[in-house]
Amino acid sequence: MDLRLIDKQLWSRSVLLKLRAQEEECLPEIFPGQFVQVRVDGSPTTYLRRPISVYYVDQAKQELWLLVQMVGDGTRTLSETAIGALINVMLPLGRPFSMPENPAAKLMLIGGGVGIAPLLYLGKVLKDNGFQPQFLLGARKASDLTQLDLYEEFGEVYVTTEDGSLGEKGFVTQHSVLANQPDMIYCCGPKPMMMAVARYAKEHDVFCELSLENTMACGLGACLCCVEDTKEGHQCVCQEGPVFNLNQLKW
Amino acid sequence: MVDTRVNLKGLSLRNPVLTASGTFGYGEEFADFVDFSKIGGIIVKGTTIHHREGNPYPRMAETPSGMLNAVGLQNKGAAYFAEKIYPRIADMDTNVLVNVSGSTIEDYVACAEIIQSLDKIPAIELNVSCPNVKQGGMAFGVTTDGISKVVEAVRKVYHKHLMVKLSPNVTSIADIAKAAEASGADSVSLINTLMGMAIDAEKRRPKLSTVTGGLSGACVKPVALRMVWQVSKAVQIPIIGLGGISSATDAIEFLLAGASAIEIGTANFIDPAISQKVAAGIEAYCERHGIASVRELTGALITD
């Protein structure tokens, strides 16, 4: 569907795109952890759509927010889209994070870099459903962590930065809050960081779901390009994921 | 009213638009986007006699106006297809064709026999041109001797429409097409992907786990068009043209160059509804030009 860009906010390495459904249309139901495939117009070197995780959804306002890290020509062109222009998206795609069963479960949402994006909407939906999420967000430096105040609306926020410019210095897995073991971990971020979180979850026998971001083409499970080598063989991250339980992975 | 029907040696299509193998899954993945009754048919994912896990990740690298893939024929095997997938898609309101691949002639034959037993599959597309498997695949499709052997063997056991998908990674595709025709092919489809490569200069590593892969997308269209043109001068059997088709205009160019039908591949990834749009666009073109039947377009290129 075509969504209208109603607002955007630029940082040095990322851009927030606020999209709204056009008047005669409605956003479908979207679950945390799902993603959209964005068509990039006007970039000659960008051929395929760009898979972008859902940052936030406001059904009342019919708004979908995407936090896009600028890594190449495609995402840079996307960041230059004029406010008021239409952006074509396929949505919602993929399997979402699962909801906890125990209302008292101690939930830790661990994100790194732009991988913090899907955790915002997850935090909102968890809170809306009576759970108490906490966030543990990591980045290289303070300026890479944008809009922490939004996260604070839904739960306590703990931070690590590699240069110590915000929160505790080091990696997320080194944060003191993890001394108090969570019951469930939801995780998204760069692969080395997710693997470190996976090691922590395994050592402490904690339920852990991770959102992978293998390079994709179709986003529909048709081309078989984005496969992860799971315990059940090659599975499409776009269709069987992007969220996998740690038990499914060979990590 | 334009007559959009085409007949490929006994295989009749309501219009000349097919979806290319490996780009449309088993059709089901696209059910939200495409009304199957508006396209000529779908060609499902490459099927082999045995289950294949395919190549390791990463399998895809984007290139300017295209992409490289090295999937390596990941599929669950012909028996699984016949038992589990076929019942779900057999009644789809369009022609369902199966792309058949293998490592040995015996594998191709065994796979073709299983697919032949499925009543509602009217044709197979014999894949002698996959660049992403170590044995077989493209090896059969790059010599006239190789293609003759595999097509003859499958022809003996397969009695429905036999389409042979040709590799562009050859010196003379016309000679390969002639060999396929002489060995009993009912039609030829071309082109499969062009062998290519991508490198990450920062990491000094190849972008694909297999180093090389198959190039597809808009960037290959001029090559594909030229090959369809050359093959149309060399064979009498129908040609199905593919390679970078992303619009009705692209499709019409292939028909003019000599194709009787076309396949849409990588463009399905960018616009999952493109096949239906191309079919509608071909009809609109014919109306606009006062052409009664889409069949009149085949080979209608004016070169004087």
Coordinates of C-alpha atoms in Angstrom, one line a residue:
Chain A
M1 CA 0.0 0.0 0.0
D2 CA 1.0 3.6 -0.4
L3 CA 1.5 5.5 2.8
R4 CA 2.1 9.3 3.1
L5 CA 5.2 10.6 4.7
I6 CA 3.8 13.1 7.2
D7 CA 6.9 13.9 9.3
K8 CA 10.6 12.9 9.5
Q9 CA 13.4 13.4 11.9
L10 CA 17.1 13.1 10.8
W11 CA 20.1 12.1 12.9
S12 CA 23.6 11.6 11.6
R13 CA 23.2 7.9 10.9
S14 CA 19.4 7.3 11.0
V15 CA 16.1 8.8 10.1
L16 CA 12.7 8.5 11.6
L17 CA 9.9 8.3 9.0
K18 CA 6.4 8.8 10.2
L19 CA 3.9 7.4 7.7
R20 CA 0.1 7.6 7.6
A21 CA -2.4 5.6 5.7
Q22 CA -4.3 7.6 3.1
E23 CA -7.8 8.6 4.0
E24 CA -9.7 5.8 2.2
E25 CA -7.4 3.1 3.6
C26 CA -6.7 1.5 6.9
L27 CA -3.5 0.0 8.3
P28 CA -3.8 -3.8 8.8
E29 CA -3.2 -5.2 12.2
I30 CA 0.6 -5.2 12.9
F31 CA 2.3 -7.1 15.6
P32 CA 5.7 -6.3 17.2
G33 CA 8.6 -7.8 15.5
Q34 CA 7.0 -7.8 12.1
F35 CA 8.6 -5.8 9.3
V36 CA 7.7 -4.0 6.1
Q37 CA 9.3 -4.0 2.6
V38 CA 9.8 -0.4 1.4
R39 CA 10.1 0.4 -2.3
V40 CA 12.8 2.9 -2.9
D41 CA 12.1 5.2 -5.8
G42 CA 14.6 7.4 -7.5
S43 CA 17.8 5.5 -6.6
P44 CA 19.4 4.0 -9.7
T45 CA 21.6 1.7 -7.8
T46 CA 18.7 0.4 -5.6
Y47 CA 16.8 -2.4 -7.2
L48 CA 15.2 -4.3 -4.4
R49 CA 12.9 -3.2 -1.6
R50 CA 14.4 -2.5 1.8
P51 CA 13.2 -4.6 4.7
I52 CA 12.6 -2.2 7.7
S53 CA 11.4 -3.3 11.1
V54 CA 8.3 -1.7 12.6
Y55 CA 9.3 1.0 15.1
Y56 CA 5.9 2.1 16.3
V57 CA 2.3 1.8 15.3
D58 CA -0.5 4.1 16.3
Q59 CA -3.8 2.6 15.0
A60 CA -5.9 5.5 16.3
K61 CA -3.9 8.0 14.2
Q62 CA -3.3 5.4 11.4
E63 CA 0.5 6.0 11.8
L64 CA 3.4 3.7 11.1
W65 CA 6.8 4.8 12.2
L66 CA 10.0 3.4 10.7
L67 CA 13.5 4.0 12.1
V68 CA 15.9 3.6 9.2
Q69 CA 19.6 3.3 9.6
M70 CA 21.4 5.0 6.6
V71 CA 23.8 2.3 5.3
G72 CA 23.8 2.8 1.6
D73 CA 22.2 4.5 -1.4
G74 CA 18.8 3.0 -0.9
T75 CA 18.3 4.0 2.8
R76 CA 19.9 7.4 2.1
T77 CA 17.5 8.0 -0.8
L78 CA 14.6 7.0 1.5
S79 CA 15.7 9.5 4.1
E80 CA 15.5 12.2 1.4
T81 CA 11.9 11.6 0.7
A82 CA 9.9 14.8 0.8
I83 CA 7.3 15.2 3.5
G84 CA 3.9 14.7 1.8
A85 CA 5.2 12.2 -0.7
L86 CA 3.9 8.6 -0.9
I87 CA 6.0 5.6 0.0
N88 CA 5.1 2.1 -1.2
V89 CA 5.2 -0.5 1.5
M90 CA 4.3 -4.2 1.7
L91 CA 3.1 -5.0 5.2
P92 CA 2.9 -6.6 7.6
L93 CA 5.5 -9.3 6.9
G94 CA 7.1 -12.1 9.1
R95 CA 6.4 -13.7 12.4
P96 CA 6.2 -11.4 15.4
F97 CA 7.6 -11.7 19.0
S98 CA 5.5 -14.0 21.2
M99 CA 3.5 -12.6 24.1
P100 CA 4.4 -13.9 27.6
E101 CA 2.0 -16.1 29.5
N102 CA 2.9 -15.2 33.0
P103 CA 1.8 -11.6 33.8
A104 CA 4.5 -11.3 36.5
A105 CA 7.3 -12.4 34.2
K106 CA 10.5 -10.2 34.3
L107 CA 10.9 -9.1 30.7
M108 CA 14.1 -7.6 29.3
L109 CA 14.1 -6.1 25.8
I110 CA 17.7 -6.0 24.7
G111 CA 18.6 -3.9 21.6
G112 CA 21.8 -2.7 19.9
G113 CA 22.2 0.1 17.4
V114 CA 19.2 0.4 15.1
G115 CA 18.1 -3.0 16.4
I116 CA 16.5 -1.0 19.2
A117 CA 13.7 0.0 16.8
P118 CA 11.3 -3.0 17.0
L119 CA 11.6 -3.0 20.8
L120 CA 9.7 0.3 21.1
Y121 CA 6.5 -1.1 19.6
L122 CA 7.1 -4.4 21.5
G123 CA 7.4 -2.4 24.7
K124 CA 4.2 -0.5 24.0
V125 CA 2.2 -3.7 23.2
L126 CA 3.6 -5.5 26.2
K127 CA 2.6 -2.6 28.5
D128 CA -0.8 -2.3 26.9
N129 CA -1.3 -5.9 27.8
G130 CA -0.4 -5.5 31.4
F131 CA 3.2 -6.6 31.3
Q132 CA 6.1 -4.6 32.7
P133 CA 8.9 -4.5 30.1
Q134 CA 12.3 -3.2 30.8
F135 CA 14.8 -2.1 28.1
L136 CA 18.5 -2.6 27.9
L137 CA 19.8 -0.6 25.0
G138 CA 23.4 -0.5 23.7
A139 CA 25.3 1.6 21.2
R140 CA 28.8 2.7 20.3
K141 CA 28.1 6.2 21.7
A142 CA 25.3 8.3 23.2
S143 CA 24.4 10.0 19.9
D144 CA 23.5 6.6 18.3
L145 CA 20.7 6.1 20.8
T146 CA 17.8 8.3 19.7
Q147 CA 14.5 9.0 21.4
L148 CA 15.2 7.1 24.6
D149 CA 12.3 9.2 26.1
L150 CA 9.9 7.2 24.0
Y151 CA 11.1 3.9 25.5
E152 CA 10.8 5.4 29.0
E153 CA 7.0 5.7 28.5
F154 CA 6.7 1.9 28.5
G155 CA 9.3 0.7 31.0
E156 CA 12.6 1.3 32.7
V157 CA 15.5 2.0 30.4
Y158 CA 19.1 0.8 31.0
V159 CA 21.9 1.9 28.7
T160 CA 25.4 0.9 27.7
T161 CA 27.7 2.7 25.3
E162 CA 31.1 1.4 24.2
D163 CA 32.7 4.8 24.8
G164 CA 30.9 5.3 28.1
S165 CA 29.3 8.5 26.9
L166 CA 25.9 7.3 28.3
G167 CA 24.9 4.7 30.8
E168 CA 27.4 2.0 31.7
K169 CA 30.5 1.6 29.6
G170 CA 30.8 -1.6 27.7
F171 CA 28.4 -4.0 25.9
V172 CA 24.8 -4.8 26.9
T173 CA 25.8 -8.2 28.2
Q174 CA 28.1 -6.5 30.7
H175 CA 25.4 -4.3 32.2
S176 CA 24.9 -4.7 36.0
V177 CA 21.1 -5.0 35.6
L178 CA 21.7 -8.5 34.1
A179 CA 23.0 -9.7 37.5
N180 CA 19.3 -9.9 38.4
Q181 CA 18.3 -12.5 35.9
P182 CA 15.2 -11.8 33.7
D183 CA 12.6 -14.5 32.9
M184 CA 12.4 -13.7 29.2
I185 CA 14.7 -11.9 26.8
Y186 CA 13.6 -10.3 23.5
C187 CA 16.6 -9.2 21.4
C188 CA 17.4 -7.3 18.2
G189 CA 20.7 -5.9 17.1
P190 CA 23.9 -6.6 15.2
K191 CA 24.7 -10.3 15.0
P192 CA 27.8 -10.3 17.3
M193 CA 25.7 -8.6 20.0
M194 CA 22.8 -11.0 19.6
M195 CA 25.2 -13.9 19.8
A196 CA 26.5 -12.6 23.1
V197 CA 23.0 -12.2 24.4
A198 CA 22.2 -15.7 23.2
R199 CA 25.2 -17.0 25.2
Y200 CA 24.0 -15.2 28.3
A201 CA 20.5 -16.7 27.8
K202 CA 21.9 -20.2 27.3
E203 CA 24.2 -20.0 30.4
H204 CA 21.3 -18.8 32.5
D205 CA 18.7 -20.9 30.9
V206 CA 16.5 -17.9 30.0
F207 CA 13.7 -17.9 27.4
C208 CA 15.1 -15.8 24.5
E209 CA 13.7 -14.6 21.2
L210 CA 15.8 -12.9 18.6
S211 CA 15.0 -10.9 15.5
L212 CA 17.4 -11.6 12.7
E213 CA 18.1 -9.4 9.7
N214 CA 19.6 -11.5 7.0
T215 CA 19.8 -9.9 3.6
M216 CA 16.5 -10.3 1.8
A217 CA 15.1 -10.0 -1.7
C218 CA 11.4 -10.8 -1.9
G219 CA 10.3 -10.7 1.8
L220 CA 7.5 -13.3 1.1
G221 CA 9.4 -16.6 1.4
A222 CA 9.6 -17.1 -2.3
C223 CA 13.2 -16.5 -3.3
L224 CA 14.9 -18.4 -0.5
C225 CA 17.7 -15.8 -0.3
C226 CA 17.6 -14.8 3.4
V227 CA 17.9 -18.3 4.9
E228 CA 19.2 -19.0 8.4
D229 CA 20.8 -22.4 9.0
T230 CA 18.4 -23.5 11.8
K231 CA 18.1 -26.9 13.6
E232 CA 15.4 -27.7 11.0
G233 CA 17.5 -26.7 8.0
H234 CA 17.5 -23.6 6.0
Q235 CA 14.6 -21.4 6.9
C236 CA 13.6 -18.0 5.4
V237 CA 14.1 -15.2 7.9
C238 CA 11.4 -13.2 6.1
Q239 CA 8.7 -15.9 6.6
E240 CA 9.7 -18.3 9.4
G241 CA 11.3 -15.3 11.2
P242 CA 12.5 -12.6 11.5
V243 CA 11.8 -13.6 15.2
F244 CA 13.2 -16.9 16.2
N245 CA 13.4 -18.6 19.5
L246 CA 17.0 -19.3 20.5
N247 CA 16.1 -23.0 20.7
Q248 CA 15.5 -23.0 16.9
L249 CA 18.9 -21.6 16.1
K250 CA 22.3 -23.3 15.9
W251 CA 23.9 -20.5 17.8
Chain B
M1 CA -11.9 -7.6 -27.6
V2 CA -8.3 -8.8 -27.9
D3 CA -7.7 -12.5 -28.1
T4 CA -4.9 -13.0 -25.6
R5 CA -4.7 -16.8 -25.8
V6 CA -1.5 -18.5 -26.9
N7 CA -0.9 -22.1 -27.6
L8 CA 2.6 -23.5 -27.1
K9 CA 2.5 -26.9 -28.8
G10 CA -0.4 -28.2 -26.9
L11 CA 0.0 -26.1 -23.8
S12 CA -2.7 -23.5 -24.0
L13 CA -2.5 -20.3 -21.9
R14 CA -5.1 -17.7 -21.4
N15 CA -2.5 -15.1 -22.0
P16 CA 1.3 -15.1 -22.6
V17 CA 2.3 -14.3 -19.0
L18 CA 4.0 -16.9 -16.8
T19 CA 5.9 -16.4 -13.6
A20 CA 9.5 -17.6 -13.6
S21 CA 10.7 -20.4 -11.4
G22 CA 12.4 -19.4 -8.2
T23 CA 10.8 -16.0 -8.1
F24 CA 7.2 -16.9 -7.3
G25 CA 7.6 -19.8 -4.7
Y26 CA 4.6 -22.1 -5.1
G27 CA 2.2 -19.2 -6.0
E28 CA 0.7 -19.3 -2.5
E29 CA 3.1 -16.7 -1.3
F30 CA 1.6 -14.2 -3.8
A31 CA -2.1 -15.0 -3.2
D32 CA -2.7 -11.6 -1.5
F33 CA -1.3 -9.8 -4.5
V34 CA -2.2 -11.7 -7.7
D35 CA -5.5 -13.0 -9.1
F36 CA -4.2 -16.2 -10.7
S37 CA -7.1 -16.3 -13.2
K38 CA -5.5 -13.2 -14.8
I39 CA -2.2 -14.8 -15.8
G40 CA -1.2 -17.6 -18.1
G41 CA 0.5 -19.7 -15.5
I42 CA 3.1 -20.1 -12.8
I43 CA 6.3 -22.1 -12.9
V44 CA 7.0 -23.3 -9.4
K45 CA 10.4 -23.5 -7.7
G46 CA 13.1 -25.8 -9.1
T47 CA 12.4 -29.4 -8.0
T48 CA 14.9 -32.2 -7.8
I49 CA 14.4 -35.9 -7.1
H50 CA 16.0 -35.6 -3.6
H51 CA 15.7 -32.9 -0.9
R52 CA 18.3 -30.2 -1.3
E53 CA 19.3 -27.7 1.4
G54 CA 20.8 -25.4 -1.1
N55 CA 23.9 -23.2 -0.6
P56 CA 25.0 -21.6 2.6
Y57 CA 24.0 -18.0 3.4
P58 CA 24.7 -15.4 2.0
R59 CA 23.0 -16.2 -1.2
M60 CA 22.1 -12.9 -2.6
A61 CA 23.8 -9.7 -3.5
E62 CA 22.1 -6.6 -5.0
T63 CA 23.7 -5.1 -8.1
P64 CA 22.8 -2.0 -10.1
S65 CA 19.4 -2.8 -11.6
G66 CA 19.6 -6.4 -10.6
M67 CA 20.7 -9.0 -8.2
L68 CA 22.9 -12.1 -8.0
N69 CA 21.6 -15.2 -6.3
A70 CA 23.2 -18.5 -5.3
V71 CA 20.3 -20.3 -3.8
G72 CA 21.3 -23.6 -5.2
L73 CA 17.9 -25.3 -5.8
Q74 CA 16.8 -25.5 -2.2
N75 CA 13.7 -27.7 -2.3
K76 CA 12.2 -30.7 -0.4
G77 CA 12.3 -33.1 -3.4
A78 CA 9.8 -34.3 -5.9
A79 CA 8.0 -36.8 -3.6
Y80 CA 7.4 -34.1 -1.0
F81 CA 6.1 -31.8 -3.7
A82 CA 3.7 -34.4 -5.1
E83 CA 2.4 -35.4 -1.7
K84 CA 2.3 -32.1 0.3
I85 CA 2.5 -29.1 -2.1
Y86 CA 0.7 -30.3 -5.2
P87 CA -2.7 -30.9 -3.4
R88 CA -2.7 -27.3 -2.2
I89 CA -2.0 -25.7 -5.5
A90 CA -3.4 -28.2 -8.1
D91 CA -6.7 -26.3 -8.3
M92 CA -5.2 -22.9 -8.7
D93 CA -7.1 -21.1 -11.5
T94 CA -4.1 -21.1 -13.8
N95 CA -1.6 -23.4 -15.4
V96 CA 0.9 -24.8 -12.8
L97 CA 4.2 -25.9 -14.4
V98 CA 7.0 -27.5 -12.5
N99 CA 10.7 -26.6 -13.1
V100 CA 12.6 -29.9 -13.0
S101 CA 16.3 -30.0 -12.2
G102 CA 18.9 -32.7 -11.4
S103 CA 22.6 -33.6 -11.0
T104 CA 22.5 -36.7 -13.2
I105 CA 20.4 -37.8 -16.2
E106 CA 18.8 -40.5 -14.0
D107 CA 17.7 -37.8 -11.5
Y108 CA 16.1 -35.7 -14.2
V109 CA 14.2 -38.7 -15.6
A110 CA 13.0 -39.9 -12.2
C111 CA 11.9 -36.4 -11.2
A112 CA 10.1 -35.9 -14.6
E113 CA 8.3 -39.2 -14.1
I114 CA 7.0 -38.2 -10.7
I115 CA 5.7 -34.9 -12.0
Q116 CA 4.1 -36.6 -15.0
S117 CA 1.9 -38.6 -12.7
L118 CA 0.3 -35.4 -11.4
D119 CA -2.8 -34.8 -13.6
K120 CA -3.0 -31.1 -13.2
I121 CA 0.5 -30.3 -14.1
P122 CA 0.4 -29.8 -17.9
A123 CA 4.1 -29.2 -18.5
I124 CA 7.6 -29.2 -17.0
E125 CA 10.3 -26.7 -17.6
L126 CA 13.6 -28.7 -17.7
N127 CA 16.3 -26.7 -16.0
V128 CA 19.6 -27.4 -17.7
S129 CA 20.9 -24.0 -16.8
C130 CA 21.1 -23.5 -13.1
P131 CA 24.6 -21.9 -12.5
N132 CA 24.4 -22.5 -8.7
V133 CA 24.8 -26.3 -8.3
K134 CA 28.1 -28.1 -8.4
Q135 CA 27.1 -31.0 -10.5
G136 CA 24.6 -31.2 -13.3
G137 CA 22.5 -28.1 -13.7
M138 CA 24.2 -25.8 -16.1
A139 CA 26.8 -28.4 -17.1
F140 CA 24.1 -30.1 -19.3
G141 CA 23.0 -26.8 -20.8
V142 CA 26.3 -25.5 -22.1
T143 CA 27.1 -28.1 -24.7
T144 CA 24.9 -29.4 -27.6
D145 CA 25.9 -32.9 -26.6
G146 CA 25.0 -32.4 -23.0
I147 CA 21.6 -30.9 -23.7
S148 CA 20.8 -33.5 -26.3
K149 CA 21.4 -36.3 -23.8
V150 CA 19.3 -35.0 -21.0
V151 CA 16.4 -33.8 -23.3
E152 CA 16.3 -37.1 -25.2
A153 CA 16.3 -39.1 -21.9
V154 CA 13.5 -37.0 -20.4
R155 CA 11.5 -37.0 -23.7
K156 CA 11.4 -40.8 -23.6
V157 CA 9.5 -40.8 -20.3
Y158 CA 7.7 -37.5 -20.3
H159 CA 4.7 -37.2 -22.6
K160 CA 3.2 -33.8 -21.8
H161 CA 4.6 -30.4 -22.9
L162 CA 8.4 -30.4 -22.4
M163 CA 9.9 -26.9 -22.1
V164 CA 13.6 -26.6 -21.9
K165 CA 15.2 -23.6 -20.1
L166 CA 18.4 -22.5 -21.7
S167 CA 21.5 -21.0 -20.2
P168 CA 22.9 -17.7 -21.5
N169 CA 26.4 -18.7 -20.4
V170 CA 27.2 -20.2 -23.8
T171 CA 29.0 -19.2 -27.0
S172 CA 26.1 -19.8 -29.3
I173 CA 22.6 -20.1 -27.7
A174 CA 21.1 -20.8 -31.2
D175 CA 23.1 -24.0 -31.5
I176 CA 22.0 -25.1 -28.0
A177 CA 18.4 -24.3 -28.8
K178 CA 18.6 -26.3 -32.1
A179 CA 20.0 -29.3 -30.1
A180 CA 17.1 -29.1 -27.7
E181 CA 14.6 -28.9 -30.5
A182 CA 16.2 -31.9 -32.3
S183 CA 16.1 -33.9 -29.1
G184 CA 12.4 -33.5 -28.7
A185 CA 11.8 -30.2 -26.7
D186 CA 8.3 -28.8 -27.3
S187 CA 9.5 -25.3 -26.5
V188 CA 12.5 -23.4 -25.1
S189 CA 12.5 -20.8 -22.4
L190 CA 15.4 -18.3 -22.1
I191 CA 17.3 -16.9 -20.5
N192 CA 18.3 -18.4 -17.1
T193 CA 20.6 -16.2 -15.0
L194 CA 24.0 -14.9 -16.3
M195 CA 27.0 -16.0 -14.3
G196 CA 28.3 -13.1 -12.2
M197 CA 30.2 -12.1 -9.1
A198 CA 30.2 -9.4 -6.5
I199 CA 33.0 -8.4 -4.1
D200 CA 32.9 -6.5 -0.8
A201 CA 36.1 -4.4 -1.3
E202 CA 36.2 -3.3 2.4
K203 CA 36.3 -6.9 3.6
R204 CA 38.1 -8.2 0.5
R205 CA 35.6 -11.0 0.4
P206 CA 33.0 -12.3 -2.1
K207 CA 29.5 -11.3 -1.3
L208 CA 28.1 -14.7 -2.0
S209 CA 29.1 -17.9 -0.1
T210 CA 29.6 -19.6 -3.5
V211 CA 31.7 -16.7 -4.8
T212 CA 29.9 -16.7 -8.2
G213 CA 26.1 -16.6 -8.7
G214 CA 23.4 -15.9 -11.2
L215 CA 22.6 -12.4 -12.3
S216 CA 18.9 -11.4 -13.0
G217 CA 16.8 -8.3 -13.1
A218 CA 16.4 -5.4 -15.4
C219 CA 20.1 -5.3 -16.2
V220 CA 20.0 -8.6 -18.1
K221 CA 17.2 -7.6 -20.4
P222 CA 19.2 -6.5 -23.5
V223 CA 21.2 -9.7 -23.4
A224 CA 18.0 -11.8 -23.0
L225 CA 16.3 -9.9 -25.8
R226 CA 19.2 -10.5 -28.2
M227 CA 19.2 -14.2 -27.4
V228 CA 15.5 -14.6 -28.0
W229 CA 16.0 -12.9 -31.3
Q230 CA 18.8 -15.2 -32.3
V231 CA 17.0 -18.4 -31.1
S232 CA 13.9 -17.3 -33.0
K233 CA 15.9 -17.4 -36.2
A234 CA 17.2 -20.9 -35.4
V235 CA 14.2 -23.0 -34.2
Q236 CA 10.6 -23.7 -35.2
I237 CA 9.3 -24.5 -31.7
P238 CA 7.8 -21.8 -29.5
I239 CA 10.1 -19.6 -27.4
I240 CA 9.2 -18.3 -24.0
G241 CA 11.2 -15.2 -23.3
L242 CA 12.5 -14.0 -19.9
G243 CA 15.2 -11.9 -18.4
G244 CA 14.5 -8.6 -16.7
I245 CA 10.9 -8.1 -17.8
S246 CA 9.4 -5.5 -15.5
S247 CA 6.6 -4.0 -17.5
A248 CA 4.2 -4.7 -20.3
T249 CA 6.4 -2.8 -22.7
D250 CA 9.3 -5.1 -21.8
A251 CA 7.1 -8.1 -22.4
I252 CA 6.0 -6.9 -25.8
E253 CA 9.6 -6.3 -26.8
F254 CA 10.2 -10.0 -26.2
L255 CA 7.2 -11.0 -28.2
L256 CA 8.3 -8.8 -31.1
A257 CA 11.8 -10.4 -30.9
G258 CA 10.2 -13.8 -31.4
A259 CA 8.8 -15.1 -28.1
S260 CA 5.3 -16.6 -28.0
A261 CA 5.0 -16.2 -24.2
I262 CA 7.1 -14.6 -21.5
E263 CA 8.1 -15.2 -17.9
I264 CA 8.4 -12.6 -15.2
G265 CA 11.1 -13.2 -12.6
T266 CA 13.0 -10.9 -10.4
A267 CA 10.4 -8.1 -10.9
N268 CA 8.0 -10.1 -8.7
F269 CA 10.2 -9.1 -5.7
I270 CA 9.8 -5.4 -6.3
D271 CA 6.1 -5.5 -7.2
P272 CA 4.4 -8.7 -6.2
A273 CA 1.4 -7.9 -8.4
I274 CA 3.5 -7.2 -11.6
S275 CA 2.5 -10.4 -13.5
Q276 CA -1.1 -9.4 -13.5
K277 CA -0.3 -5.8 -14.5
V278 CA 1.9 -7.0 -17.4
A279 CA -0.9 -9.3 -18.7
A280 CA -3.4 -6.3 -18.6
G281 CA -0.8 -4.1 -20.2
I282 CA -0.2 -6.4 -23.1
E283 CA -4.0 -6.5 -23.8
A284 CA -4.2 -2.7 -23.6
Y285 CA -1.2 -2.4 -26.1
C286 CA -3.0 -4.7 -28.5
E287 CA -6.2 -2.6 -28.2
R288 CA -4.3 0.6 -28.7
H289 CA -2.6 -0.8 -31.9
G290 CA -5.7 -2.5 -33.3
I291 CA -4.2 -5.9 -32.9
A292 CA -6.8 -8.7 -32.8
S293 CA -4.7 -11.4 -31.3
V294 CA -1.6 -11.3 -29.1
R295 CA -0.2 -14.1 -31.3
E296 CA 0.3 -11.5 -34.1
L297 CA 3.0 -9.9 -32.0
T298 CA 5.3 -12.9 -32.0
G299 CA 8.3 -12.1 -34.3
A300 CA 6.6 -9.0 -35.6
L301 CA 9.7 -6.9 -35.3
I302 CA 10.2 -4.6 -38.3
T303 CA 13.8 -4.6 -39.3
D304 CA 13.9 -3.1 -42.7

